[in-house]
Tab-separated table of C-alpha atoms in Angstrom:
chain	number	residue	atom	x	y	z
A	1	UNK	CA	82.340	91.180	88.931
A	2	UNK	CA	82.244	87.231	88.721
A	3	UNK	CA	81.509	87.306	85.113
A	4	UNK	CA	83.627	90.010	83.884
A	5	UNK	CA	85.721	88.040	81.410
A	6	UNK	CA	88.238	90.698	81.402
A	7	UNK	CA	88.846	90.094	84.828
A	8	UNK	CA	89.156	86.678	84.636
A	9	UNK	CA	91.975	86.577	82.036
A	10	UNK	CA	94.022	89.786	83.435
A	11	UNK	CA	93.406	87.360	87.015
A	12	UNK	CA	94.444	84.197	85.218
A	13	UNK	CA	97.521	85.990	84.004
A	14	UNK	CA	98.340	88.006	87.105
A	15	UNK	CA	97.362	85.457	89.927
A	16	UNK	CA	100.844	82.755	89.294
A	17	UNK	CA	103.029	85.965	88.821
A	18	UNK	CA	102.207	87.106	92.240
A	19	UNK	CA	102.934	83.865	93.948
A	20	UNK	CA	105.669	83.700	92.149
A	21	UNK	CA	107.008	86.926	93.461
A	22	UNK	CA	105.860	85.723	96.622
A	23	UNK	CA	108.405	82.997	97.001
A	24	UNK	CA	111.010	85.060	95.386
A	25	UNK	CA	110.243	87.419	98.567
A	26	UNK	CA	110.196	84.374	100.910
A	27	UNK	CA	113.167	82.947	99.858
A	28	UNK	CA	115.302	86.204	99.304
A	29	UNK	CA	114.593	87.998	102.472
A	30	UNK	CA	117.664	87.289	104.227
A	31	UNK	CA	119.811	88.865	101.356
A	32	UNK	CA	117.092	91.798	100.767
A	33	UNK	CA	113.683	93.258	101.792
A	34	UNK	CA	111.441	91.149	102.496
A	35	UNK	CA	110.850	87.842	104.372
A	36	UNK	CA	108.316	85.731	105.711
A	37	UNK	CA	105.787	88.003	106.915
A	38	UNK	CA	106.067	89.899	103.684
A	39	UNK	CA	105.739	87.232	101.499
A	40	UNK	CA	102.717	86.130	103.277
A	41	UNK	CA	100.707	88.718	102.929
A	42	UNK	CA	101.756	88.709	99.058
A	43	UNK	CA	100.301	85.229	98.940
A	44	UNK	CA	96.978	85.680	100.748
A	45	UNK	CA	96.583	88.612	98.267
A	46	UNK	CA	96.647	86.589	95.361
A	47	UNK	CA	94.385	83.929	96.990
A	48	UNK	CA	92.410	87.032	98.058
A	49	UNK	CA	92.349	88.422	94.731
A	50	UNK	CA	91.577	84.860	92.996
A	51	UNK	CA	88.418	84.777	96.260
A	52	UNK	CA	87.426	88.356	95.023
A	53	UNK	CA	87.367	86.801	90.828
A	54	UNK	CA	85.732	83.795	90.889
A	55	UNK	CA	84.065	83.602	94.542
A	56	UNK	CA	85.040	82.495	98.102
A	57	UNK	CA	83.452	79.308	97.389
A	58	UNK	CA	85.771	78.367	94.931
A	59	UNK	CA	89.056	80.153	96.825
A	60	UNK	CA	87.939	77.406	99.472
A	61	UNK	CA	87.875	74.607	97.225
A	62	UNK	CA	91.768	75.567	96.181
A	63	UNK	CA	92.451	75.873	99.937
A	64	UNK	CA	89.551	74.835	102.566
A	65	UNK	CA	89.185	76.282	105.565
A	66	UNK	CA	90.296	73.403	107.601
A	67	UNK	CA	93.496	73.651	106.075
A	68	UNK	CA	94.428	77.069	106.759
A	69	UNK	CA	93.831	76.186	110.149
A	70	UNK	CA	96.410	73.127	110.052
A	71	UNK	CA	98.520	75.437	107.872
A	72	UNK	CA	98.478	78.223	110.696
A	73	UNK	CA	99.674	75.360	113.309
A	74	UNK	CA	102.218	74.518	111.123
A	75	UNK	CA	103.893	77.778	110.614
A	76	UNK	CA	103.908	78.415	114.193
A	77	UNK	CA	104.984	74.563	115.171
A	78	UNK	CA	107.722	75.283	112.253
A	79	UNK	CA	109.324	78.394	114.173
A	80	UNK	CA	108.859	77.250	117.668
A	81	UNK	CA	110.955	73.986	116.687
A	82	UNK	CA	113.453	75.990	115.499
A	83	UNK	CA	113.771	77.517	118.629
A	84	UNK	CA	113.420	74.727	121.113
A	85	UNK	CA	115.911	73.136	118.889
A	86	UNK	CA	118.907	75.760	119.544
A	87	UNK	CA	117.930	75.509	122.953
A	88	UNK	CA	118.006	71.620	123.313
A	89	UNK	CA	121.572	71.768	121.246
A	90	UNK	CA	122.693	73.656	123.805
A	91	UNK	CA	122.211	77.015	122.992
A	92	UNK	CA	119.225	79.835	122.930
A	93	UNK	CA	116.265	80.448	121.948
A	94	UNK	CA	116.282	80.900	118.219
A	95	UNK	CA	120.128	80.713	118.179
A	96	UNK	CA	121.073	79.037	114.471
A	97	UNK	CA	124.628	78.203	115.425
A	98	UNK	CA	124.236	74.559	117.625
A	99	UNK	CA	121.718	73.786	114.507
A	100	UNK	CA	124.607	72.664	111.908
A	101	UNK	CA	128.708	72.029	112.354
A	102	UNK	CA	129.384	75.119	110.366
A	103	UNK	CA	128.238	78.153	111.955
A	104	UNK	CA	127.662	79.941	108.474
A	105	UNK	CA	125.050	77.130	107.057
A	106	UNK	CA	123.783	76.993	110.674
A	107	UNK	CA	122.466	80.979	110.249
A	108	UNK	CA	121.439	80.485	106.822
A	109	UNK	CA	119.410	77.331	107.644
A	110	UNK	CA	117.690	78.925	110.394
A	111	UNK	CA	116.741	81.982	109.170
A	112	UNK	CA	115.316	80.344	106.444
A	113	UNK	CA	113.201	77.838	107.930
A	114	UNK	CA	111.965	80.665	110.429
A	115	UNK	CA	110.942	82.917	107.880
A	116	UNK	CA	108.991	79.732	106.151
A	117	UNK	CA	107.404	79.500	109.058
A	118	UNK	CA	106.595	83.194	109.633
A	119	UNK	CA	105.735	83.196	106.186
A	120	UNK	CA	103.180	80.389	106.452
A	121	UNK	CA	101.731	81.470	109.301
A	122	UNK	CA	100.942	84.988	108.288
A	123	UNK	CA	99.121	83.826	104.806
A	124	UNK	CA	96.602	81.695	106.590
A	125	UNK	CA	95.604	83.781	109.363
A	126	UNK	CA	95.199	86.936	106.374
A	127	UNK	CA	93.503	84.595	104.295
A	128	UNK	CA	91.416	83.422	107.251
A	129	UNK	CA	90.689	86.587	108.123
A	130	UNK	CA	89.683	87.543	104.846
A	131	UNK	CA	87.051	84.014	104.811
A	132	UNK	CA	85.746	84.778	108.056
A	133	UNK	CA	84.652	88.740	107.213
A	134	UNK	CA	83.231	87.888	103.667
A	135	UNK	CA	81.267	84.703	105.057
A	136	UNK	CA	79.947	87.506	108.410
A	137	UNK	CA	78.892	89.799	105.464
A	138	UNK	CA	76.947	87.165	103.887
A	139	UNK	CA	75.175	85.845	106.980
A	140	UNK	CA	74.445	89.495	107.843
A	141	UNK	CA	72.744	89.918	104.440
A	142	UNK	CA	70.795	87.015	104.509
A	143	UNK	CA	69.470	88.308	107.783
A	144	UNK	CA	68.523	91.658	106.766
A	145	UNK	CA	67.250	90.081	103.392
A	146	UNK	CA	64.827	87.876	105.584
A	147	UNK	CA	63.751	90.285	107.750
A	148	UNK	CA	62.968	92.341	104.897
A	149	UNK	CA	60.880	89.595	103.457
A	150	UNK	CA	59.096	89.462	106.539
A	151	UNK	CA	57.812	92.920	107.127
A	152	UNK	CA	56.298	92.544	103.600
């Protein structure tokens, strides 16, 4: 599948226009369908789909491992301040309003920054996920491919 040129130029093509769509989702989920979680997964399926294309190694060059991790603390760090910062302002948890002078901005800015959060989150653990079952498959395989060589 690696060297399917086909592939590779319908993936070239397709593989911007779904990030693309991906931040359109992120960014216009408060108005319509969609949000962070949403646009997350949208994004770790074009990462996914660029892994699938050209190999995990190279998906990992784009975006190591290391920094999904980081990327995962971030998202979550990114909501929870949000919170804790309604709540130190003087109001709840996750309550937009003490977060700017106008109450209107104040909802708009938080839901926003939530779902980036949500949205962040949600790509790296998917695309995580996604690193950790292909590299289990290939350390199974090399297993059974050794043992194989063994018995003969």
């Amino acid at each position: 599948m690696r060297n399917n040129g086909i592939l590779r130029i319908v993936a070239r093509f397709l593989i911007p226009l779904i990030m693309l769509f991906a931040l359109y989702i992120q960014f216009h989920g408060e108005y319509s369908p969609g949000g962070g979680f949403q646009a997350g997964v949208v994004f770790a399926a074009a990462w996914i789909l660029f892994a699938l294309i050209y190999g995990l190694d190279a998906a990992l060059d784009i975006v190591p491992e290391r920094a999904m991790y980081v990327l995962m603390l971030l998202g979550v760090l990114i909501y929870a301040a949000v919170g804790v910062a309604g709540v130190v302002l003087g109001g709840n948890f996750l309550d937009y309003r003490p977060l700017l002078d106008d109450p209107q901005y104040a909802q708009q800015f938080g839901i926003v920054t939530v779902e980036l959060g949500i949205g962040i989150t949600v790509s790296t653990v998917t695309m995580l996920i996604f690193t950790m079952f292909v590299q289990r498959r290939s350390q199974s395989m090399q297993i059974e491919d050794s043992q194989t060589e063994d018995k003969d």
